[in-house]
Coordinates of N, CA, C and O in Angstrom, one line a residue:
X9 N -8.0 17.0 -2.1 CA -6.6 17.3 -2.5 C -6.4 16.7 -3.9 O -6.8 15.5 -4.3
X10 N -5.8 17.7 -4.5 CA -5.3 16.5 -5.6 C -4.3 15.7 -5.7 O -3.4 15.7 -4.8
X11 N -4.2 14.9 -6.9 CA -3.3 13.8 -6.2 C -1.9 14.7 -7.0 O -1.7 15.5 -7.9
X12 N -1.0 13.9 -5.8 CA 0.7 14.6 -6.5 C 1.5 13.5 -7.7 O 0.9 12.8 -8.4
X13 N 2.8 13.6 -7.7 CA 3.5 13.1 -7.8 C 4.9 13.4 -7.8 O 5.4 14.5 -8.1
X14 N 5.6 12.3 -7.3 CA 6.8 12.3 -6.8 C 7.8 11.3 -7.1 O 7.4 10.2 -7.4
X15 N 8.9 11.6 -7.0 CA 10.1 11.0 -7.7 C 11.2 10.8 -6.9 O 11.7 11.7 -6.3
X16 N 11.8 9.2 -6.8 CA 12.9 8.7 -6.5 C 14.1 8.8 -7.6 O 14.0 9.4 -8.7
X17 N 15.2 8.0 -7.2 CA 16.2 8.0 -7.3 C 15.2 6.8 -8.8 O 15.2 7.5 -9.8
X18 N 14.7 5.6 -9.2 CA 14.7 5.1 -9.7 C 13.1 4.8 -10.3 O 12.8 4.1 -11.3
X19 N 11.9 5.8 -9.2 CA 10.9 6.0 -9.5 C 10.1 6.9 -9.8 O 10.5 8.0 -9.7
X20 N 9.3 6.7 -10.1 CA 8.0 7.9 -10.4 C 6.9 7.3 -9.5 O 6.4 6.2 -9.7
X21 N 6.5 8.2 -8.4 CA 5.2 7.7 -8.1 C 4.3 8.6 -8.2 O 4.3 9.8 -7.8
X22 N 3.0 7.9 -8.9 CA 1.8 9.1 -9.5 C 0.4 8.4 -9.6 O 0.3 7.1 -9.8
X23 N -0.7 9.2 -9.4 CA -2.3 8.9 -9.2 C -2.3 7.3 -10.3 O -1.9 7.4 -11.4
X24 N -2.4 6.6 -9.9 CA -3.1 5.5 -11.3 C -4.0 5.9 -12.5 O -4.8 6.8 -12.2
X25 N -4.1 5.5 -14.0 CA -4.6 6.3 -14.7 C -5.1 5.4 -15.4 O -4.8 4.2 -15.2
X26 N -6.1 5.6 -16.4 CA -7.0 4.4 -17.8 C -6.0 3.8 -18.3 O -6.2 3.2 -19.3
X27 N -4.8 3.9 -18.0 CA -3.5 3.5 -19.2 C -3.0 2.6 -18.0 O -1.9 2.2 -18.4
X28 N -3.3 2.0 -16.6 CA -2.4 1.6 -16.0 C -3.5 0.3 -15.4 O -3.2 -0.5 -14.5
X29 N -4.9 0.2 -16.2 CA -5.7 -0.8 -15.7 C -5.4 -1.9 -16.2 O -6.2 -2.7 -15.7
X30 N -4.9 -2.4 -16.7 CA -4.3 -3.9 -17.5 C -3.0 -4.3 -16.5 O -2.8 -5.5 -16.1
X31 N -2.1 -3.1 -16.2 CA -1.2 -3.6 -14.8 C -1.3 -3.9 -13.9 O -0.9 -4.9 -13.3
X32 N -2.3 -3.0 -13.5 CA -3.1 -3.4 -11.7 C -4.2 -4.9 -12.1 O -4.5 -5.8 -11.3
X33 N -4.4 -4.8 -12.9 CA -5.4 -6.0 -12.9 C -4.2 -7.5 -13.4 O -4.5 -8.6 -13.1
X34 N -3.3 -7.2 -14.0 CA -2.2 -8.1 -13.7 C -1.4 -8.5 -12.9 O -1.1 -9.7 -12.7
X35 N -1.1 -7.4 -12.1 CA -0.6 -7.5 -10.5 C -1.4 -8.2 -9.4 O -0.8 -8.9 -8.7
X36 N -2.9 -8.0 -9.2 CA -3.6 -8.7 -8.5 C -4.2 -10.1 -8.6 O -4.9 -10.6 -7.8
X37 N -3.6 -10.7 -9.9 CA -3.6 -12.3 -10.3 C -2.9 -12.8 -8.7 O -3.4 -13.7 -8.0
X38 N -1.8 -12.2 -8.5 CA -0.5 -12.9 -7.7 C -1.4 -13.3 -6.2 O -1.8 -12.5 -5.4
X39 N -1.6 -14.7 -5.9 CA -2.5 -15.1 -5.0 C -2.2 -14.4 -3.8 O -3.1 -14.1 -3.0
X40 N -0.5 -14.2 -3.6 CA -0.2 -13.9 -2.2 C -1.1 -12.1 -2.4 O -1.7 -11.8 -1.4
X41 N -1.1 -11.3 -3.2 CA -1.8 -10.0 -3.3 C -3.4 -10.2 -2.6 O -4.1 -9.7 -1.7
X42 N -3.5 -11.0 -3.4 CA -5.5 -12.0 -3.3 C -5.3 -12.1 -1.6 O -5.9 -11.4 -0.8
X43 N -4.4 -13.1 -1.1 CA -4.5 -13.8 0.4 C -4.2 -12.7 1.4 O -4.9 -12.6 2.5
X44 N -3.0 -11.6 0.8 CA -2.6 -10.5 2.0 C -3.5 -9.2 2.2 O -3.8 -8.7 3.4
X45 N -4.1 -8.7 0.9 CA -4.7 -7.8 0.8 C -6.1 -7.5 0.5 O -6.3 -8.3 -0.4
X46 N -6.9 -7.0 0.7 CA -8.2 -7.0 1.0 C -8.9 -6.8 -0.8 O -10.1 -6.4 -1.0
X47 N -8.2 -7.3 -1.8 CA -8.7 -7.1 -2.7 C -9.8 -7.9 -3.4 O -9.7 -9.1 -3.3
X48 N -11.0 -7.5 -4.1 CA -11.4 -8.8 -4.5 C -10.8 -10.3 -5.0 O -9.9 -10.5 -5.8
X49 N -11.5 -10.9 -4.3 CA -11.1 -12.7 -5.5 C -12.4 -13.4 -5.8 O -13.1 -13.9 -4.8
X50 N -12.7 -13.5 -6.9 CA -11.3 -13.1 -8.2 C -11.5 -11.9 -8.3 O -12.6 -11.3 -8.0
X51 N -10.3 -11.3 -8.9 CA -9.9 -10.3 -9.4 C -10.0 -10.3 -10.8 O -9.5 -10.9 -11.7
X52 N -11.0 -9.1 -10.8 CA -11.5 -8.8 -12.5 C -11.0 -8.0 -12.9 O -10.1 -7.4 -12.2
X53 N -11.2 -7.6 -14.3 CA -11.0 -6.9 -15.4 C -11.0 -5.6 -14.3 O -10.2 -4.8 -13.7
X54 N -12.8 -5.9 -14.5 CA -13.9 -4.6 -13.7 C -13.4 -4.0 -12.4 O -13.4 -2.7 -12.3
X55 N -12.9 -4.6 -11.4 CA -12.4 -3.9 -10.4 C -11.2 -3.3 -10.4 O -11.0 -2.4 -9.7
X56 N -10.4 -3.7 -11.0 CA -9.1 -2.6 -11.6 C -9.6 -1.1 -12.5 O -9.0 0.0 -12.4
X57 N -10.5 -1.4 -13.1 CA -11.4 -0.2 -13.9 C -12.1 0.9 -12.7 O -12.2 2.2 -12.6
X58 N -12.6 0.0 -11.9 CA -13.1 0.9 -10.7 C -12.3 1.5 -10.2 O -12.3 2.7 -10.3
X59 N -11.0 0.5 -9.3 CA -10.4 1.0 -8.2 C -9.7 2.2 -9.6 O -10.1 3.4 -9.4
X60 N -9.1 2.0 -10.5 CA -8.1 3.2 -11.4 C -9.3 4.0 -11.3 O -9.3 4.8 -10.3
X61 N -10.6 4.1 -12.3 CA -11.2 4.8 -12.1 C -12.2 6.0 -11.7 O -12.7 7.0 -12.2
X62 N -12.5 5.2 -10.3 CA -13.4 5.9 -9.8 C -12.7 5.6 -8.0 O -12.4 6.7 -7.4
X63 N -12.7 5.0 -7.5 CA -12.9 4.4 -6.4 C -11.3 5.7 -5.4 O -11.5 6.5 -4.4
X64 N -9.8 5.5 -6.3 CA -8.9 6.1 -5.9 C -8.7 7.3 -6.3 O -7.7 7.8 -5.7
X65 N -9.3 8.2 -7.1 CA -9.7 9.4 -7.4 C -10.7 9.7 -6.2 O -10.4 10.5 -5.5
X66 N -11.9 9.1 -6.0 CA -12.8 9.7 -4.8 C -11.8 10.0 -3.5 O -11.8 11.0 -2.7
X67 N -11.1 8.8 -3.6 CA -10.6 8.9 -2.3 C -9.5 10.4 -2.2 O -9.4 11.1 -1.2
X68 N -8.7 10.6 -3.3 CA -8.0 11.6 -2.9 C -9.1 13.2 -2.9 O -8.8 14.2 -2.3
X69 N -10.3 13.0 -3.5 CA -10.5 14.3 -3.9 C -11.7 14.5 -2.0 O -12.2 15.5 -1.6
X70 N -11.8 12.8 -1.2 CA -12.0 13.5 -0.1 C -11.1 13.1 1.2 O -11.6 12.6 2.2
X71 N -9.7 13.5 1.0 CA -8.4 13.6 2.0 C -8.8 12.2 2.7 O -9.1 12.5 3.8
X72 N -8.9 11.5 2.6 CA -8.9 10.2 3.4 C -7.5 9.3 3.1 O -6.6 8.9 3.9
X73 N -7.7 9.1 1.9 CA -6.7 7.7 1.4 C -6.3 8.1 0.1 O -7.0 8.1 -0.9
X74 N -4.5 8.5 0.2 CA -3.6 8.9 -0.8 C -3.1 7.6 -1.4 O -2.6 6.8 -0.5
X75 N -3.3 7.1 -2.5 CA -2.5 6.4 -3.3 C -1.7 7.1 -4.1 O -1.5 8.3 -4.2
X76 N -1.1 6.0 -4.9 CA -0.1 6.8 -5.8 C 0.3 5.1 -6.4 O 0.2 4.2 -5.6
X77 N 0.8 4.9 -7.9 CA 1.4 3.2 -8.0 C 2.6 4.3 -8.1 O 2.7 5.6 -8.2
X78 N 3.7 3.1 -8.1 CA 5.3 3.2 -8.3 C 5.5 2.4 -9.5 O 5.3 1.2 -9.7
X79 N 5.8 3.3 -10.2 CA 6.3 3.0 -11.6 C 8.4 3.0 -11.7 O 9.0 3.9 -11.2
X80 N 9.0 1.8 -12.5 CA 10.0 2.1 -12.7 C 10.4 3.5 -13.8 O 9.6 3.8 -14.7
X81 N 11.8 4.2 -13.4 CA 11.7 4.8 -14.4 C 12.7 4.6 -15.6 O 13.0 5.5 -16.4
X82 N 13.0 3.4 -15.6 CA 13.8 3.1 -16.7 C 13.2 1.9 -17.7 O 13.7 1.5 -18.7
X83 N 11.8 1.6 -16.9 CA 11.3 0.4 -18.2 C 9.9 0.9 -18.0 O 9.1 0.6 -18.9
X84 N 9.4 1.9 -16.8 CA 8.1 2.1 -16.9 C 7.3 1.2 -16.6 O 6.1 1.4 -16.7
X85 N 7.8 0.1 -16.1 CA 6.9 -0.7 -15.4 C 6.3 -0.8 -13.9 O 7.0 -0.2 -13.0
X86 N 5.2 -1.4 -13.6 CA 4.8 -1.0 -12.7 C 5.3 -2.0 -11.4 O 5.7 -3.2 -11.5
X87 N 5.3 -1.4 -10.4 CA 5.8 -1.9 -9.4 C 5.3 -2.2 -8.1 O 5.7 -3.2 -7.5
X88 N 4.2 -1.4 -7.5 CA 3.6 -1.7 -6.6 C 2.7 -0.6 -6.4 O 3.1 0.4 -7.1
X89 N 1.6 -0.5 -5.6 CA 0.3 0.4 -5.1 C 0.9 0.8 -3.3 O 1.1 0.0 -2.3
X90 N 0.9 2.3 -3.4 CA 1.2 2.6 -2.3 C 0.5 3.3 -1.3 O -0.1 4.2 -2.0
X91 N 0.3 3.5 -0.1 CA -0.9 4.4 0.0 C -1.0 4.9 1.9 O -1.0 4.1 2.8
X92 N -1.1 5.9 2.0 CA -1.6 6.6 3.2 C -3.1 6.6 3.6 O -3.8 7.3 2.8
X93 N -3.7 5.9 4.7 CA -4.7 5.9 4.5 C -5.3 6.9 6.3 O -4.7 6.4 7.3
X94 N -6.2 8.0 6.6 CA -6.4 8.2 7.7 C -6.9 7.3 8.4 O -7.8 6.6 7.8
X95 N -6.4 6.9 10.0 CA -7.1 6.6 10.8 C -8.2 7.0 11.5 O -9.3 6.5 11.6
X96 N -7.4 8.4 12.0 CA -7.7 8.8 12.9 C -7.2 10.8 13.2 O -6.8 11.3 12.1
X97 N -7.2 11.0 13.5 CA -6.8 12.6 13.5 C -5.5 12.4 13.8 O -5.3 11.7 14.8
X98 N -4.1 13.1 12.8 CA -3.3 12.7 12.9 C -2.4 11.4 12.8 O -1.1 11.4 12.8
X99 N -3.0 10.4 12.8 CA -3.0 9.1 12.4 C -3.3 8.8 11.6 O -4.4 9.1 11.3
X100 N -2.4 7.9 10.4 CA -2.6 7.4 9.1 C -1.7 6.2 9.0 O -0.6 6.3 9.5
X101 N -2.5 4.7 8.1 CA -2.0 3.5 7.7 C -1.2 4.2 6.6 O -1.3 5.3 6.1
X102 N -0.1 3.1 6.3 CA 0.8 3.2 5.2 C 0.5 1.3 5.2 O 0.8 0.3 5.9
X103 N -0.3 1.4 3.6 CA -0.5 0.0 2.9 C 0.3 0.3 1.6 O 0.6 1.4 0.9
X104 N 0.5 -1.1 1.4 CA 1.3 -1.0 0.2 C 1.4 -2.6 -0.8 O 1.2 -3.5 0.1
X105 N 1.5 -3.1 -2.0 CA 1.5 -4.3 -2.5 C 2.8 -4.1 -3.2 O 3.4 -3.1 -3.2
X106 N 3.1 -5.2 -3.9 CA 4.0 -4.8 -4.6 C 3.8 -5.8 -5.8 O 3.1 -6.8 -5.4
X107 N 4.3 -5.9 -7.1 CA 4.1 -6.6 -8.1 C 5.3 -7.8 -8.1 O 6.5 -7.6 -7.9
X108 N 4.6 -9.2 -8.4 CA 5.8 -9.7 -7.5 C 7.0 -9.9 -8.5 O 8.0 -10.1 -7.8
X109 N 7.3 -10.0 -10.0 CA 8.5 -9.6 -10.4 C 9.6 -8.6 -9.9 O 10.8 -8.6 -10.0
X110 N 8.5 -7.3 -9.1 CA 9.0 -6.5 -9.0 C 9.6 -6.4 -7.6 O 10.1 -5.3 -7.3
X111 N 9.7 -7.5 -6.4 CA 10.1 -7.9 -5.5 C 11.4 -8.4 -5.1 O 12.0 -9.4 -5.6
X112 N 11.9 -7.4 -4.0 CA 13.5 -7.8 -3.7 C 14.1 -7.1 -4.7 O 15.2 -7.5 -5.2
X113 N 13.7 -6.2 -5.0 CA 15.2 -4.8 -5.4 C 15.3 -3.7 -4.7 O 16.0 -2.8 -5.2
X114 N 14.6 -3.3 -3.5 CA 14.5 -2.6 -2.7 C 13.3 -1.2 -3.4 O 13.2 -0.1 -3.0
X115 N 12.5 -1.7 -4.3 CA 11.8 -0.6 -4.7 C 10.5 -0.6 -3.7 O 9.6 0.2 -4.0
X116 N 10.2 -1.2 -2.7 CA 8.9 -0.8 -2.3 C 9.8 0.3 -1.0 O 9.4 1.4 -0.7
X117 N 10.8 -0.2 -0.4 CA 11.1 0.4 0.8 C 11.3 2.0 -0.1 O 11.0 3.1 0.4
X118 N 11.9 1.9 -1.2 CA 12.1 3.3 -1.9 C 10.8 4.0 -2.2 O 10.7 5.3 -2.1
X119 N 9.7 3.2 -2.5 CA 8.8 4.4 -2.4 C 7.5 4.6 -1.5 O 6.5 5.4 -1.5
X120 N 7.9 3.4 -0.6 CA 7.2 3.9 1.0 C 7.6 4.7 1.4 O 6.8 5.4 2.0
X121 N 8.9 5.1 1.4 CA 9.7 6.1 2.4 C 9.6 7.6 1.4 O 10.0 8.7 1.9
X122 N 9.2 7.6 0.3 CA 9.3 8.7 -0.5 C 7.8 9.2 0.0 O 7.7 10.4 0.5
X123 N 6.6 8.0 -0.1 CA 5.1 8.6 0.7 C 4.7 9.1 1.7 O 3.7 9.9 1.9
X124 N 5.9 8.3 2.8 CA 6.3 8.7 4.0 C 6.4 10.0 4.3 O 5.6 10.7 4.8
X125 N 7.6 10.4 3.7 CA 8.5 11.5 3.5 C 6.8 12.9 3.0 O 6.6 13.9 3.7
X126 N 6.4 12.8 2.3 CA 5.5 13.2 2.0 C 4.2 13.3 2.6 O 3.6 14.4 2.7
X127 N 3.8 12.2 3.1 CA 3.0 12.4 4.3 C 3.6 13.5 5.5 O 3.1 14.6 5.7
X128 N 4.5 13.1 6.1 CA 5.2 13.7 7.2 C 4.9 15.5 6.9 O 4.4 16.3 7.8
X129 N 5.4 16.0 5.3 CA 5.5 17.4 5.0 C 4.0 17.9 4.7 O 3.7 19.0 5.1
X130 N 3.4 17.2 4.1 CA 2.2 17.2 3.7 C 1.0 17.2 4.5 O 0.2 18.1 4.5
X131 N 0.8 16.2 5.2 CA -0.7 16.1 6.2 C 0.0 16.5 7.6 O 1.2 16.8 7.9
X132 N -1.2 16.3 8.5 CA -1.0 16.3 9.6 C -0.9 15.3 10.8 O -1.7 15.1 11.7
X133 N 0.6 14.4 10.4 CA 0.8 13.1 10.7 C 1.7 13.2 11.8 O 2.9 13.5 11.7
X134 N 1.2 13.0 12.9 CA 2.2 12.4 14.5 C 2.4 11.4 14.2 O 3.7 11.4 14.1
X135 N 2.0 10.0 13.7 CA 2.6 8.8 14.0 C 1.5 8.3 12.3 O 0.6 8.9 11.8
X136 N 2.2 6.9 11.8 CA 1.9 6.0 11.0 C 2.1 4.9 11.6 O 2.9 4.6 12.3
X137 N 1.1 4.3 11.1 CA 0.8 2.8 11.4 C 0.8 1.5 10.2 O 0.0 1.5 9.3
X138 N 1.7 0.5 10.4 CA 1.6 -0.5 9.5 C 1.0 -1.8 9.9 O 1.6 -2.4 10.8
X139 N 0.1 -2.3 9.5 CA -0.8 -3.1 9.3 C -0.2 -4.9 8.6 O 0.3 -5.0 7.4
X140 N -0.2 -5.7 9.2 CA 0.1 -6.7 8.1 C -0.1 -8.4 8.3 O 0.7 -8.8 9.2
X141 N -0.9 -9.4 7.8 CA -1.5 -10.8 8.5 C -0.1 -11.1 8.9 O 0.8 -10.8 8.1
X142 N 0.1 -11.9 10.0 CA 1.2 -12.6 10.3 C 1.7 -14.0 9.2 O 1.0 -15.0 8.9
X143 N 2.6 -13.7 8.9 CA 3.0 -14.5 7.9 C 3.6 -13.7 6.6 O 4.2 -14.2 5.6
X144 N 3.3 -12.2 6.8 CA 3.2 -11.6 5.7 C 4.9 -11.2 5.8 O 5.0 -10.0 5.8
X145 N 6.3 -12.1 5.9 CA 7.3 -11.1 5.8 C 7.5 -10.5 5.4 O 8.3 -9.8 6.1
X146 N 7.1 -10.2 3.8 CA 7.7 -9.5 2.8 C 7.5 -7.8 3.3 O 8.4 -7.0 3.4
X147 N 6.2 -7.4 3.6 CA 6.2 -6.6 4.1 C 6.3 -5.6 5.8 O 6.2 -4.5 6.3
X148 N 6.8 -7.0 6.2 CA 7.3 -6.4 7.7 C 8.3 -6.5 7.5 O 8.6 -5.9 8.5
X149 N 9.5 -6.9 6.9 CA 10.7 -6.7 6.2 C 10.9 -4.7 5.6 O 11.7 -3.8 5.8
X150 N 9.9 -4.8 4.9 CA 9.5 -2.8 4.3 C 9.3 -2.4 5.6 O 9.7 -1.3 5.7
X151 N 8.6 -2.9 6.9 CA 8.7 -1.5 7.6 C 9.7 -1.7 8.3 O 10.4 -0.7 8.3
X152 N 10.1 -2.5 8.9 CA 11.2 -2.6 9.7 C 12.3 -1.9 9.0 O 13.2 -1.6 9.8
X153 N 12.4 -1.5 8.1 CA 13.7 -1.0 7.3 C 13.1 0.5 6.9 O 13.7 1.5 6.6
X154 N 11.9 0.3 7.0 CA 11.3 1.7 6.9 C 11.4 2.4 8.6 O 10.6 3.3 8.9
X155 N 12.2 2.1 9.4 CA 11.5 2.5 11.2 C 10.6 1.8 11.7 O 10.5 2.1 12.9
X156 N 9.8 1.1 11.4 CA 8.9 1.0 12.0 C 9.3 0.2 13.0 O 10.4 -0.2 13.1
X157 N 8.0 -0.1 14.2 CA 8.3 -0.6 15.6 C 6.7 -1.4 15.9 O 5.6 -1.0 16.1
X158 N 7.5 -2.9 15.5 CA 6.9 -3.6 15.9 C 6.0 -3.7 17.1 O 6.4 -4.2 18.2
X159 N 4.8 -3.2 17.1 CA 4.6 -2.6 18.3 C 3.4 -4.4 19.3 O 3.1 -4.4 20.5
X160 N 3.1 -5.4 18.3 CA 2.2 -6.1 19.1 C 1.9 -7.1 17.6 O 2.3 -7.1 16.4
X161 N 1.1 -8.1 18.5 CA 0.5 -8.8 17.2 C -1.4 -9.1 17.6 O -1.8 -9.6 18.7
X162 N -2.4 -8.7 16.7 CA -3.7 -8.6 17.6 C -4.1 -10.4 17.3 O -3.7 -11.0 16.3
X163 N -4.7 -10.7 18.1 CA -5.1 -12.3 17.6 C -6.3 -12.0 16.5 O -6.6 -10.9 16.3
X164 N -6.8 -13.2 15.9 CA -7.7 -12.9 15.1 C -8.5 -11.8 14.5 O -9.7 -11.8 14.2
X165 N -7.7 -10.8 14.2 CA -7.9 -9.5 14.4 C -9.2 -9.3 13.2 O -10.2 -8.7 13.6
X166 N -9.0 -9.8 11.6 CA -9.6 -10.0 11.0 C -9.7 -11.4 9.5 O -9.0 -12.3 9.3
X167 N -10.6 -10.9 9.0 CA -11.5 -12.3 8.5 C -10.3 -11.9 6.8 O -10.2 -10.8 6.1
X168 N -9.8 -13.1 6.6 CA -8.7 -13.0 5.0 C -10.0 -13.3 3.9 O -11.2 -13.6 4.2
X169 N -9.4 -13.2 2.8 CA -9.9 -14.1 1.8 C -10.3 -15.0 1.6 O -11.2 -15.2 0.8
X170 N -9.8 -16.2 2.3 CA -9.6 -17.3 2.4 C -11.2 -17.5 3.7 O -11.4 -18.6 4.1
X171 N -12.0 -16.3 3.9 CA -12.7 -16.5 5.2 C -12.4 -17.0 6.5 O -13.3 -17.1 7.3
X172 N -11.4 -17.3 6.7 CA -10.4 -17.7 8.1 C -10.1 -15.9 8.9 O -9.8 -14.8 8.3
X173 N -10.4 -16.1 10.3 CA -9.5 -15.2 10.8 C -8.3 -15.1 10.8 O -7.7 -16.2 10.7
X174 N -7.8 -14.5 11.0 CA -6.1 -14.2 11.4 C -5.2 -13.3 12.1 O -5.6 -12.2 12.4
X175 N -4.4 -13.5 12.3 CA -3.8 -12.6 13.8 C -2.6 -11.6 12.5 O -2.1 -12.1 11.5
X176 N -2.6 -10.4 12.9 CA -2.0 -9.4 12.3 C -1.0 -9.0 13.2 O -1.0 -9.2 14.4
X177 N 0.4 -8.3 12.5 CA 1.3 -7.2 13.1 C 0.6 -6.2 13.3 O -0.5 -6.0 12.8
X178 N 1.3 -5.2 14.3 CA 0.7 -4.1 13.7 C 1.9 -3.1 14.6 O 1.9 -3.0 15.8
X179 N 2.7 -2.4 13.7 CA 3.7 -1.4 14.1 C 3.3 0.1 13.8 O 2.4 0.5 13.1
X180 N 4.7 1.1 14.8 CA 3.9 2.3 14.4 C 5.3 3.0 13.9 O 6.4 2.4 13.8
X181 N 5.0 4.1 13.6 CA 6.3 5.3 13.1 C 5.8 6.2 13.5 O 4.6 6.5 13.3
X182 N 6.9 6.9 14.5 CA 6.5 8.6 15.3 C 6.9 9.5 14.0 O 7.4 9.0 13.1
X183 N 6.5 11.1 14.2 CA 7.2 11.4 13.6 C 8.2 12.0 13.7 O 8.4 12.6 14.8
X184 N 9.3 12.1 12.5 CA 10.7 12.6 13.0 C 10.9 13.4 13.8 O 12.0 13.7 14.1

């Protein structure tokens, strides 16, 4: 598929591009990004070059894992990485980071729910699932306000950055 783009009330969300690799690789300095999310540490130049250029284009052009960043549309700045990823047949993760200036104005719940929204019309999604290390409020805050339903917490589910296991949320969304 190719990748889309789509528009909020205050965003633009669209494929990442060679012009957006100095953002994402600025964004992923933020330790809590490094501790929550499975990204490299450290976080190079080079793997923002990958993931913009090769790694998130593969992924859309084989229907697995839809990204898209959220860009403001009144300063153009960037805001967070959002993304549908398949589980399973009809099942797909909704991950997401967000840039942390750009935290607490309600822009991630605005364009989770736009990807959402998109997923739902778009793939073939009965339910989504949100993923997140315990500790992580910021984003169990976005799904709870996105629907989601806390559905359990797994113990040591998996190995952080930090090489420590840790015990994860993990909620679902039916669909409407």
């Amino acid at each position: 598929m190719d990748a889309v783009t789509l528009e909020t009330d205050r965003l633009v969300l669209r494929a990442f591009g060679p012009a957006d690799v100095d953002a994402v690789y600025e964004a992923c300095q933020d330790e809590d990004i490094q501790f929550y999310t499975p990204v490299p540490v450290p976080y190079r130049r080079a793997d923002a070059e990958k993931l913009v250029g090769e790694k998130l284009p593969a992924q859309w052009a084989e229907d697995k894992d839809y990204t898209l960043g959220a860009f403001r549309k009144d300063t153009g700045a960037l805001v967070g990485s959002y993304c549908l990823t398949l589980v399973s047949r009809g099942v797909y993760e909704l991950g997401y980071w967000a840039v942390r200036d750009q935290r607490g104005h309600g822009y991630s719940v605005e364009a989770a729910q736009a990807l959402c929204e998109w997923g739902w019309a778009t793939l073939d999604v009965h339910r989504m699932e949100w993923w997140a290390m315990v500790g992580n409020t910021g984003s169990r805050a976005v799904a709870e306000k996105l629907g989601f339903t806390l559905e359990g917490t797994l113990r040591r589910r998996s190995i952080a950055n930090d090489g420590e296991p840790h015990d994860w949320w993990v909620g679902g969304l039916l669909r409407p």
